[in-house]
PDB file of C-alpha atoms in Angstrom:
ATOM      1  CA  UNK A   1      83.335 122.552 100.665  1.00 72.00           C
ATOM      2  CA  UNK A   2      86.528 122.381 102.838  1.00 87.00           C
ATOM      3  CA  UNK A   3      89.104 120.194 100.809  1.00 94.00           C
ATOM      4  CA  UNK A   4      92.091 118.234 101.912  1.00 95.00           C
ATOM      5  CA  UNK A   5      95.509 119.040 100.262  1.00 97.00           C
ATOM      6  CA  UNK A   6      98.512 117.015 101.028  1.00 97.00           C
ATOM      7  CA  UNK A   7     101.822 118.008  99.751  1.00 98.00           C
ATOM      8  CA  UNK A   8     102.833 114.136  98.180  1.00 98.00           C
ATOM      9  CA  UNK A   9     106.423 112.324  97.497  1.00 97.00           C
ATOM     10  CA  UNK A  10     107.292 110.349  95.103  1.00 98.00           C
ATOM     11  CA  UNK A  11     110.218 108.299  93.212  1.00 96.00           C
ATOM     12  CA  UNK A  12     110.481 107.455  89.694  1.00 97.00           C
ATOM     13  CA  UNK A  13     111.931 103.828  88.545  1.00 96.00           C
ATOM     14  CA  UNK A  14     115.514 106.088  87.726  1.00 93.00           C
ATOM     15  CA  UNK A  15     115.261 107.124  91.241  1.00 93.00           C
ATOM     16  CA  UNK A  16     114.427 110.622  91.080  1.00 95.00           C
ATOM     17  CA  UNK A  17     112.129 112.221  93.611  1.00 95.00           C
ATOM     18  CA  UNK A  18     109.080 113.889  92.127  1.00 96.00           C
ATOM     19  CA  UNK A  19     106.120 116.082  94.209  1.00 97.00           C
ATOM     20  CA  UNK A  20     102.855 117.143  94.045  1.00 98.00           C
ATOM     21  CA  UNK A  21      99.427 118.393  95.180  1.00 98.00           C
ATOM     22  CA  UNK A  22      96.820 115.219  96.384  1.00 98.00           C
ATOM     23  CA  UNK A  23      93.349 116.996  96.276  1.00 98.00           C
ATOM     24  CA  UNK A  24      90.696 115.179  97.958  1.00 97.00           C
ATOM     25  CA  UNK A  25      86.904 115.855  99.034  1.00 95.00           C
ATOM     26  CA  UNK A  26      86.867 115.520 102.735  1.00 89.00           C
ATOM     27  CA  UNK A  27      84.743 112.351 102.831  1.00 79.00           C
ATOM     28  CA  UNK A  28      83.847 111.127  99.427  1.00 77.00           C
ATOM     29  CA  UNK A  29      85.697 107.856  98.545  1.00 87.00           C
ATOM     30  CA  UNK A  30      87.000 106.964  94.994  1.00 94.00           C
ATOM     31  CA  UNK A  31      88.962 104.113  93.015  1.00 96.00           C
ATOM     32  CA  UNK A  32      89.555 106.916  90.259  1.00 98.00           C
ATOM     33  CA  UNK A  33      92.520 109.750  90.537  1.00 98.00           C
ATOM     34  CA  UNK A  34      92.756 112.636  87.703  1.00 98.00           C
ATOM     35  CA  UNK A  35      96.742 113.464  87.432  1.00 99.00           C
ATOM     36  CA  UNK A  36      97.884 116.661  86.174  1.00 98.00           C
ATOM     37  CA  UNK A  37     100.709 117.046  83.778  1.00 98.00           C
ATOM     38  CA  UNK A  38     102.034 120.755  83.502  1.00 98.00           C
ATOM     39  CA  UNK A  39     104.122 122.405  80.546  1.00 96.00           C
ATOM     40  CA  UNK A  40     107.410 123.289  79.729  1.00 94.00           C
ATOM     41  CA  UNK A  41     109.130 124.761  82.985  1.00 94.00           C
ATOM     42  CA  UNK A  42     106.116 124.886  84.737  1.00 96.00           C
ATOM     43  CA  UNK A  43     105.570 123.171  88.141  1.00 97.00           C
ATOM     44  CA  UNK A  44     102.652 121.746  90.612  1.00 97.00           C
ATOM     45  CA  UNK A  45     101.841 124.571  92.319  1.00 96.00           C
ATOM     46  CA  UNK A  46     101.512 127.454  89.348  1.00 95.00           C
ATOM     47  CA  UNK A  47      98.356 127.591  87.589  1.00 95.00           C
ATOM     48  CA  UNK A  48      96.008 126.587  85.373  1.00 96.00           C
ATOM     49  CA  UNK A  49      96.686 122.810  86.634  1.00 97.00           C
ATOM     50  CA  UNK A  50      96.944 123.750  90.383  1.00 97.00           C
ATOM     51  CA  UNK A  51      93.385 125.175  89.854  1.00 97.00           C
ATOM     52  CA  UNK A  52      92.087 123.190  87.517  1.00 98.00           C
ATOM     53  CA  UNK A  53      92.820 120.558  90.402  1.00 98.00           C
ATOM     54  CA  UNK A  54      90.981 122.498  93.313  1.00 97.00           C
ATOM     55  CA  UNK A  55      88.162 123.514  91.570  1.00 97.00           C
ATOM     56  CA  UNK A  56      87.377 119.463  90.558  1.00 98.00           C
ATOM     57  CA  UNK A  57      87.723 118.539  93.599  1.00 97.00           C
ATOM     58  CA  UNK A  58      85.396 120.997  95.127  1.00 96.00           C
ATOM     59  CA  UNK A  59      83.475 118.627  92.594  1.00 95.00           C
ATOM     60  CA  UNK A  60      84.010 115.576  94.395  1.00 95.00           C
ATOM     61  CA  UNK A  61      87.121 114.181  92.638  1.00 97.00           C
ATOM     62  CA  UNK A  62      90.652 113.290  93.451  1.00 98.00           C
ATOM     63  CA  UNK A  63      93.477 115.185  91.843  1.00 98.00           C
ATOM     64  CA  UNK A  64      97.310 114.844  91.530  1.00 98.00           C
ATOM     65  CA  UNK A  65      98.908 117.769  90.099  1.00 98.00           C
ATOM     66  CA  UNK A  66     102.583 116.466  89.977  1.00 98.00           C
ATOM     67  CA  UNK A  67     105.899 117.846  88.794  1.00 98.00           C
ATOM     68  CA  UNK A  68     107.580 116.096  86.129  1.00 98.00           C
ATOM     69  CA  UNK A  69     111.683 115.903  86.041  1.00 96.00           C
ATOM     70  CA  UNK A  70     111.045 119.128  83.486  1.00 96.00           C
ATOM     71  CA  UNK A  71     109.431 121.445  86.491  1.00 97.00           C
ATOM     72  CA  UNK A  72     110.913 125.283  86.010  1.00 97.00           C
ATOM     73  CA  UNK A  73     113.628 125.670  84.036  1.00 96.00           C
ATOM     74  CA  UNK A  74     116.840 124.551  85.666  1.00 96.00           C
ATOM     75  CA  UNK A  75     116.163 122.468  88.655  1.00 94.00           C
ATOM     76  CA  UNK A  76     118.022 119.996  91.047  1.00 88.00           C
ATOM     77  CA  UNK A  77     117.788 116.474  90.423  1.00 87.00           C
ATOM     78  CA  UNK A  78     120.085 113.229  90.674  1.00 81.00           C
ATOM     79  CA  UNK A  79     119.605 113.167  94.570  1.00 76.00           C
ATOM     80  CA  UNK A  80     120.655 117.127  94.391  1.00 78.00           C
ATOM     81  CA  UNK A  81     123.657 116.460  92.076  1.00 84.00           C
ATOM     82  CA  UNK A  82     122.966 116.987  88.008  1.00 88.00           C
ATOM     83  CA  UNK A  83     121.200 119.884  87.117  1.00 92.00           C
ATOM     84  CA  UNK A  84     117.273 118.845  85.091  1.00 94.00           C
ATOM     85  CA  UNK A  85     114.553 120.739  84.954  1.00 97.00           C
ATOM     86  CA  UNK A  86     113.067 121.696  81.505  1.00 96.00           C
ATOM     87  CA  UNK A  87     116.264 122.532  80.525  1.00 97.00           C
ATOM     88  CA  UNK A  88     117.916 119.203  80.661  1.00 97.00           C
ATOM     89  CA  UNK A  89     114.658 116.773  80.315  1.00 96.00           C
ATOM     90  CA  UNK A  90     114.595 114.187  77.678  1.00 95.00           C
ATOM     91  CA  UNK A  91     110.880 113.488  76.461  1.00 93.00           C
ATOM     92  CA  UNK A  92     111.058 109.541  77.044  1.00 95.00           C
ATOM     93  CA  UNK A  93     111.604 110.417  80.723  1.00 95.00           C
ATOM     94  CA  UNK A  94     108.121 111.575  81.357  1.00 97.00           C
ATOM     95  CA  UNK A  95     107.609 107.416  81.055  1.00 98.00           C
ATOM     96  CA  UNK A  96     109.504 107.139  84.203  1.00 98.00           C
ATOM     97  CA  UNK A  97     107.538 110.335  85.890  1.00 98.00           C
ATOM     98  CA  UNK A  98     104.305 109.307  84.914  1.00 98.00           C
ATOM     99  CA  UNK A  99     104.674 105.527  86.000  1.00 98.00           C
ATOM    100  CA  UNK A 100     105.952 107.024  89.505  1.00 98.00           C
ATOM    101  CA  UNK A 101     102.881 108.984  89.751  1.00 98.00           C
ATOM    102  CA  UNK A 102     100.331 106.305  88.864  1.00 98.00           C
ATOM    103  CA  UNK A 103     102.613 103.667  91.023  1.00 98.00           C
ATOM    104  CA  UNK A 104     102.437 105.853  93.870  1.00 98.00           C
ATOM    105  CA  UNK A 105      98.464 106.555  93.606  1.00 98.00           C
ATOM    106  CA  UNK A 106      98.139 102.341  93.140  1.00 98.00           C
ATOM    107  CA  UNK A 107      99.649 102.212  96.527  1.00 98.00           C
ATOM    108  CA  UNK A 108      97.106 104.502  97.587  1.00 96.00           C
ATOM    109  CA  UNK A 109      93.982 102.574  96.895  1.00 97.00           C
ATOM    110  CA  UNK A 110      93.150 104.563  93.559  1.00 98.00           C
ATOM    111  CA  UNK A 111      92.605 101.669  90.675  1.00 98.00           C
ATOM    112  CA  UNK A 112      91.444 104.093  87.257  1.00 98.00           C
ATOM    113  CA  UNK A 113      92.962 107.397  86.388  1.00 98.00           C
ATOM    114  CA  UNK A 114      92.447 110.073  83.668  1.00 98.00           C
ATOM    115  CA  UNK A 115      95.806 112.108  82.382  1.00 98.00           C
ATOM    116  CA  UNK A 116      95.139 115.719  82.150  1.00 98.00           C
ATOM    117  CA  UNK A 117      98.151 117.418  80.568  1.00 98.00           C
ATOM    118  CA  UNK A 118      98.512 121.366  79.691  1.00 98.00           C
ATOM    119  CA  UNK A 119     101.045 122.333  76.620  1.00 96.00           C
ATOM    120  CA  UNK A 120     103.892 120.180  76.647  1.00 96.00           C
ATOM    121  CA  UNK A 121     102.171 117.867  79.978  1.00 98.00           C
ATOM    122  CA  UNK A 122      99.139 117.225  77.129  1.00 98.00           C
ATOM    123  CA  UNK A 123     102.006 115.699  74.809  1.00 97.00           C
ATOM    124  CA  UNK A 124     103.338 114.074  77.312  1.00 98.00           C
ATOM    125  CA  UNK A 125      99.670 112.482  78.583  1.00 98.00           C
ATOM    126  CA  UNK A 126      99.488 110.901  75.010  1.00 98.00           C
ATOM    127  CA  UNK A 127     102.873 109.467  74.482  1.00 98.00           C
ATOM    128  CA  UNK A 128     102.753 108.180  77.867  1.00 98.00           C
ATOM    129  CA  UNK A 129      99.492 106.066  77.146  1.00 98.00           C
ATOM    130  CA  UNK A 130     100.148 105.588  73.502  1.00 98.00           C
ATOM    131  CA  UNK A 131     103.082 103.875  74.886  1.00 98.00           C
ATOM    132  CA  UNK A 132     102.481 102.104  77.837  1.00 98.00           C
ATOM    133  CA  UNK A 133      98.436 101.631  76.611  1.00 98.00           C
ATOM    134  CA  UNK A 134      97.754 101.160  80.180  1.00 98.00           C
ATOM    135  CA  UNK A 135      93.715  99.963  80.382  1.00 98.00           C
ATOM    136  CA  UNK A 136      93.795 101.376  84.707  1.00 98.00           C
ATOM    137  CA  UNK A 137      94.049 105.167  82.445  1.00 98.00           C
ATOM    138  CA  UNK A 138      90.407 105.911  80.846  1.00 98.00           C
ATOM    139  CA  UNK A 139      90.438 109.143  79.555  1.00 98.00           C
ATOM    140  CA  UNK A 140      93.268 111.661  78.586  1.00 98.00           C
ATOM    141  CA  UNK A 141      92.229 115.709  78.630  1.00 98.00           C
ATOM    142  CA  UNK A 142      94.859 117.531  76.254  1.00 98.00           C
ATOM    143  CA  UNK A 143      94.919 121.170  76.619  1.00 98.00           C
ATOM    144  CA  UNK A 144      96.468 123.183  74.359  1.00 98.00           C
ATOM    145  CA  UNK A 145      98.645 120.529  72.755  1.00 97.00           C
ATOM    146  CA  UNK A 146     101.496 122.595  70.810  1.00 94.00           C
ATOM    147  CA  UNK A 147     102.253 121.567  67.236  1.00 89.00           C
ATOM    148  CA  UNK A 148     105.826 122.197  67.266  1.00 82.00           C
ATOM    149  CA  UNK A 149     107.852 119.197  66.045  1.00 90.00           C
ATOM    150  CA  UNK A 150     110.576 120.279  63.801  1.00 91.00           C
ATOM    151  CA  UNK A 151     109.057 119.027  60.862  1.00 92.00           C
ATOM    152  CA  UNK A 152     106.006 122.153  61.485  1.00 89.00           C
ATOM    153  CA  UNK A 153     108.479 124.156  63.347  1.00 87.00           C
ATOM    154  CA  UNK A 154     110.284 124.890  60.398  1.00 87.00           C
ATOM    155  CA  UNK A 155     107.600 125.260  58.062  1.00 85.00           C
ATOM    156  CA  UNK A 156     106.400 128.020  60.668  1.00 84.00           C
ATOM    157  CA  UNK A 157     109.843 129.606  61.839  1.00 83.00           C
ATOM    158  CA  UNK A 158     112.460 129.226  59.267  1.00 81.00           C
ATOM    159  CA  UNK A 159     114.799 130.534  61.312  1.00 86.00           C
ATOM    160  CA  UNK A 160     114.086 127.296  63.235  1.00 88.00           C
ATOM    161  CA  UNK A 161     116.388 124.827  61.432  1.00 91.00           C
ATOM    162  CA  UNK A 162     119.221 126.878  62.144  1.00 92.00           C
ATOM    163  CA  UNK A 163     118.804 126.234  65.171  1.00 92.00           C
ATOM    164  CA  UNK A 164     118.668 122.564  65.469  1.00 94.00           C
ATOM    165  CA  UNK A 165     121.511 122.632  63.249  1.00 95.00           C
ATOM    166  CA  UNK A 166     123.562 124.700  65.670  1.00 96.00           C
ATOM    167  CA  UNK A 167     122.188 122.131  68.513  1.00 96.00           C
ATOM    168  CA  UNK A 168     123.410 119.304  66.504  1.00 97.00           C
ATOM    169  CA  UNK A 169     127.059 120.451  66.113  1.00 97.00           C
ATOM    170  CA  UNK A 170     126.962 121.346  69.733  1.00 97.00           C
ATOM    171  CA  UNK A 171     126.765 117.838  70.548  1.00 97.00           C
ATOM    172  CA  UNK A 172     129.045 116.274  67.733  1.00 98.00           C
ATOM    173  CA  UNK A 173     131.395 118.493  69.217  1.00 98.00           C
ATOM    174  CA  UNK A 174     131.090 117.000  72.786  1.00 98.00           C
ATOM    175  CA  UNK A 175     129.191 120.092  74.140  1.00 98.00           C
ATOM    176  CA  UNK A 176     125.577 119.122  74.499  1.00 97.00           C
ATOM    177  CA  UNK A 177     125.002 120.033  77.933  1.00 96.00           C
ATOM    178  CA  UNK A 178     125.484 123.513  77.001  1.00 97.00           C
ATOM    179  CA  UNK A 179     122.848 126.070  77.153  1.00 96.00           C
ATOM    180  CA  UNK A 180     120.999 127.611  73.881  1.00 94.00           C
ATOM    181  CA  UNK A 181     118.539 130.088  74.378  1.00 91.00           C
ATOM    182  CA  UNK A 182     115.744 129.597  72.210  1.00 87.00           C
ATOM    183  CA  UNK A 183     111.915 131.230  71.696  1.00 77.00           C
ATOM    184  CA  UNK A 184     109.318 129.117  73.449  1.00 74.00           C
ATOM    185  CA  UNK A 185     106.336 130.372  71.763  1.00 68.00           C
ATOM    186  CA  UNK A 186     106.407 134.298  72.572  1.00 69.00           C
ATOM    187  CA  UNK A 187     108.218 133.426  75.506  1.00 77.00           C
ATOM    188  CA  UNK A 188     112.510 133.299  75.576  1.00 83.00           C
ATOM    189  CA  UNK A 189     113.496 130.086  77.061  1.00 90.00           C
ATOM    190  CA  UNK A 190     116.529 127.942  77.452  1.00 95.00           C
ATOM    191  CA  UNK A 191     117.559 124.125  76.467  1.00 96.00           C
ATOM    192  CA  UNK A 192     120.828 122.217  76.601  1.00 97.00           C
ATOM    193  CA  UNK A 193     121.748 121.059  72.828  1.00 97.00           C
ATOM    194  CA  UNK A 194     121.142 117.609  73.549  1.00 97.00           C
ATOM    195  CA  UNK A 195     117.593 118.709  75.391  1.00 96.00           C
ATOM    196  CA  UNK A 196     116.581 120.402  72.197  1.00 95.00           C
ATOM    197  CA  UNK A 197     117.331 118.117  69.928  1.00 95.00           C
ATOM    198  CA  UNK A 198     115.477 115.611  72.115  1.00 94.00           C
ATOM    199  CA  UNK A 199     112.536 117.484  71.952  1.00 91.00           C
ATOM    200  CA  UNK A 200     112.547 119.290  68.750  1.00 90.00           C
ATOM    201  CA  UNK A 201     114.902 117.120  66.823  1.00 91.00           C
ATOM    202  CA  UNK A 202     114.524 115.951  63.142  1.00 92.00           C
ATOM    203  CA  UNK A 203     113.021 112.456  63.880  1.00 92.00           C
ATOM    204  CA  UNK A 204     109.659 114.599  64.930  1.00 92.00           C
ATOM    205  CA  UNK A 205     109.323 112.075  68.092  1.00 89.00           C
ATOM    206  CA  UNK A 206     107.111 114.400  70.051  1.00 90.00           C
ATOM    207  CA  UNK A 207     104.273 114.226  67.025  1.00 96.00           C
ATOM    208  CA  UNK A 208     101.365 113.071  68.946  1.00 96.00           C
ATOM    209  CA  UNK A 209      98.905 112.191  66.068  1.00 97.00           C
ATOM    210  CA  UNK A 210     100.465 108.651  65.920  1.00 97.00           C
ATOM    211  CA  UNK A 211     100.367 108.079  69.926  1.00 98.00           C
ATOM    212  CA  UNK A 212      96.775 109.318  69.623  1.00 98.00           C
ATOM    213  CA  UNK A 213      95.877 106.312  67.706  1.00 98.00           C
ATOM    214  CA  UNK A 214      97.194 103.821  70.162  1.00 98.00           C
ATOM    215  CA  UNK A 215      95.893 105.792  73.285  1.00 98.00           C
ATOM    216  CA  UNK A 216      92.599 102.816  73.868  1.00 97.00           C
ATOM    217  CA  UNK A 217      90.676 105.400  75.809  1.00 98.00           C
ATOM    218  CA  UNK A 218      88.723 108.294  75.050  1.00 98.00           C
ATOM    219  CA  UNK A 219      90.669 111.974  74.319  1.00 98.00           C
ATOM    220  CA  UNK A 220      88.962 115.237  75.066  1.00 98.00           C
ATOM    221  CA  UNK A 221      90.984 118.285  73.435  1.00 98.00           C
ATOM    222  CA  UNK A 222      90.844 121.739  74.089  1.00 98.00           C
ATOM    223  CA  UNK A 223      92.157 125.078  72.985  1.00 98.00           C
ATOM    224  CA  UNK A 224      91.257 128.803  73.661  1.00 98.00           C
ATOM    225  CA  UNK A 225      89.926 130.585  70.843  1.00 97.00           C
ATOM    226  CA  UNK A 226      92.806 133.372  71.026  1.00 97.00           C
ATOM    227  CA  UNK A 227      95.944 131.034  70.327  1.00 96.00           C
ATOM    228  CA  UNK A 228      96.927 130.628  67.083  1.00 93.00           C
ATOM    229  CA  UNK A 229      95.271 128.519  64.290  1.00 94.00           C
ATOM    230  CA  UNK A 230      97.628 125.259  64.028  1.00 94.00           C
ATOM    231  CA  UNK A 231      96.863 124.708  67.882  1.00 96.00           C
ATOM    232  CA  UNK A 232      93.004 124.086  66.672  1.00 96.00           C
ATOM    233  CA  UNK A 233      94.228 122.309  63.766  1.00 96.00           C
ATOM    234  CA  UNK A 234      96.097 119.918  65.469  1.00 97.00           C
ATOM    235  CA  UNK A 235      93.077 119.587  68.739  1.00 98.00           C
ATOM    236  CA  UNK A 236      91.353 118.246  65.829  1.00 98.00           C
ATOM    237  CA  UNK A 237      93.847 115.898  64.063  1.00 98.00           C
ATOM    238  CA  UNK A 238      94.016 113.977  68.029  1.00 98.00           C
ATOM    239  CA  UNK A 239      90.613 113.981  68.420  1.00 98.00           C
ATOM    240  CA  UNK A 240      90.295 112.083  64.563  1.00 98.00           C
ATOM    241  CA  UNK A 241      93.472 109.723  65.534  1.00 98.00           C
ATOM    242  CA  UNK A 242      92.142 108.875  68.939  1.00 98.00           C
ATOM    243  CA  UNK A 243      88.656 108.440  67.925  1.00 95.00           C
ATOM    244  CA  UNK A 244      86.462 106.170  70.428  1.00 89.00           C
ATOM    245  CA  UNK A 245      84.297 109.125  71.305  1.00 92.00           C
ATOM    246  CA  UNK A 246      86.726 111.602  71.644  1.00 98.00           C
ATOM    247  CA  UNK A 247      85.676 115.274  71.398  1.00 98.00           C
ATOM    248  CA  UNK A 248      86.853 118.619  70.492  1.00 98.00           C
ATOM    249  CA  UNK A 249      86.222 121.553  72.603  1.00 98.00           C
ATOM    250  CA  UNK A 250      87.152 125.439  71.609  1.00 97.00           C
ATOM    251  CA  UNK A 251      86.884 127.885  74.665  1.00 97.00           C
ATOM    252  CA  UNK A 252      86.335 131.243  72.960  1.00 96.00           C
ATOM    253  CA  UNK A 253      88.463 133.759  73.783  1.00 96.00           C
ATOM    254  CA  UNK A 254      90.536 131.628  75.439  1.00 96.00           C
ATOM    255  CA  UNK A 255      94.723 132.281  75.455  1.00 96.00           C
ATOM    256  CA  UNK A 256      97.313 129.453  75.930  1.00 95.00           C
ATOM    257  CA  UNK A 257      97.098 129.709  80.219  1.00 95.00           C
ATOM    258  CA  UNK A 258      93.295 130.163  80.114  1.00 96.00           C
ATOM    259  CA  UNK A 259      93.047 133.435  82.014  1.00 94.00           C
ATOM    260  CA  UNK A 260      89.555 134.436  83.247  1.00 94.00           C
ATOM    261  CA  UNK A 261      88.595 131.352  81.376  1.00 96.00           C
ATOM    262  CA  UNK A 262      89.242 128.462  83.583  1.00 95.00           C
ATOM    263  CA  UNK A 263      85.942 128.207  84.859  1.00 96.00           C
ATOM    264  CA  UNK A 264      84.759 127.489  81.704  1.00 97.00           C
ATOM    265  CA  UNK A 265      87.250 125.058  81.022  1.00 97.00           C
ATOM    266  CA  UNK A 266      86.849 123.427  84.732  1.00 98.00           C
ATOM    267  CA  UNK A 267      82.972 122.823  83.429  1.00 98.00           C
ATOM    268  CA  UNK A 268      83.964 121.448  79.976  1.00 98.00           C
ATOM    269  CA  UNK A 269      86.337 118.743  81.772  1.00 98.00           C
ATOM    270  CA  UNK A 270      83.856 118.332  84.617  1.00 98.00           C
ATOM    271  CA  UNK A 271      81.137 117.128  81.949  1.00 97.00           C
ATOM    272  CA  UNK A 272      83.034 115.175  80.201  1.00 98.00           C
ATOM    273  CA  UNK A 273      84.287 113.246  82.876  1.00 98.00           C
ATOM    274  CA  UNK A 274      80.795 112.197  83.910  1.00 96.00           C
ATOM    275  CA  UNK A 275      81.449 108.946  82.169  1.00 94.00           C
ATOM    276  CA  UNK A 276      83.270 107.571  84.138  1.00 94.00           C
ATOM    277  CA  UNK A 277      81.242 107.891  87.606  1.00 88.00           C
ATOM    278  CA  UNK A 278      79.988 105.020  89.398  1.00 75.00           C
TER     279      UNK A 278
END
């Protein structure tokens, strides 16, 4: 099946302009969107989301895979006068992104949606409707969610709290738009001081488990069997705070981007979201 992409605008309540993907079978009407959230520096068009997206479709639903204000590491932003990007993000603005998103698909036509967020974009998916506890979202799809709130950062990397304490006196000390470089997983990545104590900081705000409780709407978690333990652990800790028929899934072999898995993981979502056809 031929599908219809269209490359989408859209602004944020803070008036920043956001894009994305809009998926759609060629002639198969819906009232429900699924809206992809991607991870830290990613962006719309890199997979697994982009795929995840096309491959649904070719299954007869609508997808959004959107950028967030934290797309690729440094971007431009502020009407192409601040620096953002992952870099600069604070978590609490993926409220703003999200609500653009779903605000611009209302406009649309589309009146139920399901969040499906990879790494960071799956934390995101659940504060978002653990906070806002919108009833248009149905369903949330977390993949991968990372444990790493400072409170089980530094119980896994001691060198960790260092760190944040460096971050901290960065900002008491009037500097915390300046850049640390810091280990994202295996990966090297960068934050300002104030970004990483945003996201990391001692107040653990980016702990899902109590969002998960206030989500009203099903949660379907999943994690490749290759990434580390806590990342299964904590699947499972959602899945038990979300309840409402929530489910755990484990793709076996499976690393933190999915490679020559996301077929599987296409079918696992695509199952799971026959609930919600009518």
């Amino acid at each position: 099946m031929t599908i219809q992409t269209q490359l989408c605008t859209f602004k944020t309540a803070d008036n920043e302009r956001l894009h994305g993907l809009l998926f759609t079978p060629p002639s198969d009407d819906s009232d429900m969107a699924l809206v992809f959230i991607h991870g830290v520096a990613m962006n719309f068009y890199l997979p697994p989301l982009a795929i995840f997206g096309q491959e649904l479709t070719q299954r007869r639903y609508h997808c959004f895979v959107i950028n967030t204000r934290g797309h690729d590491w440094i971007a431009r932003v502020g009407n192409l006068t601040k620096f953002g990007g992952s870099a600069y993000e604070n978590l609490e603005d993926c409220l703003f992104d999200l609500d653009g998103a779903l605000n611009y698909l209302e406009n649309r036509g589309y009146r139920r949606f399901v969040l499906i967020g990879h790494s960071l974009g799956a934390i995101k998916s659940i504060i978002y409707q653990g906070t806002r506890q919108r009833e248009d979202v149905v369903g949330i799809v977390s993949c991968s969610a990372p444990k790493q709130f400072y409170s089980e950062r530094i119980y896994r990397q001691p060198e960790f709290r260092e760190t944040i304490e460096r971050a901290e006196t960065m900002v008491a000390e009037g500097k915390g738009e300046e850049l640390l470089y810091v280990a994202v997983g295996a990966t090297p990545g960068v934050f300002s001081a104030r970004t990483h104590l945003d996201k990391y900081g001692k107040d653990d705000r980016n702990d899902c488990r109590p969002y998960a409780k206030r989500l009203g709407c099903p949660l379907l978690a999943i994690v490749g069997g290759a990434e580390p333990k806590f990342f299964h652990e904590y699947a499972q800790e959602l899945v038990a705070a979300a309840g409402n028929g929530s489910t755990y899934k484990l793709v076996d072999g499976g690393n933190h981007f999915y490679n020559r898995h996301t077929g599987r993981i296409v079918e696992i979502i695509h199952q799971w979201l026959a609930r919600f056809d009518r």
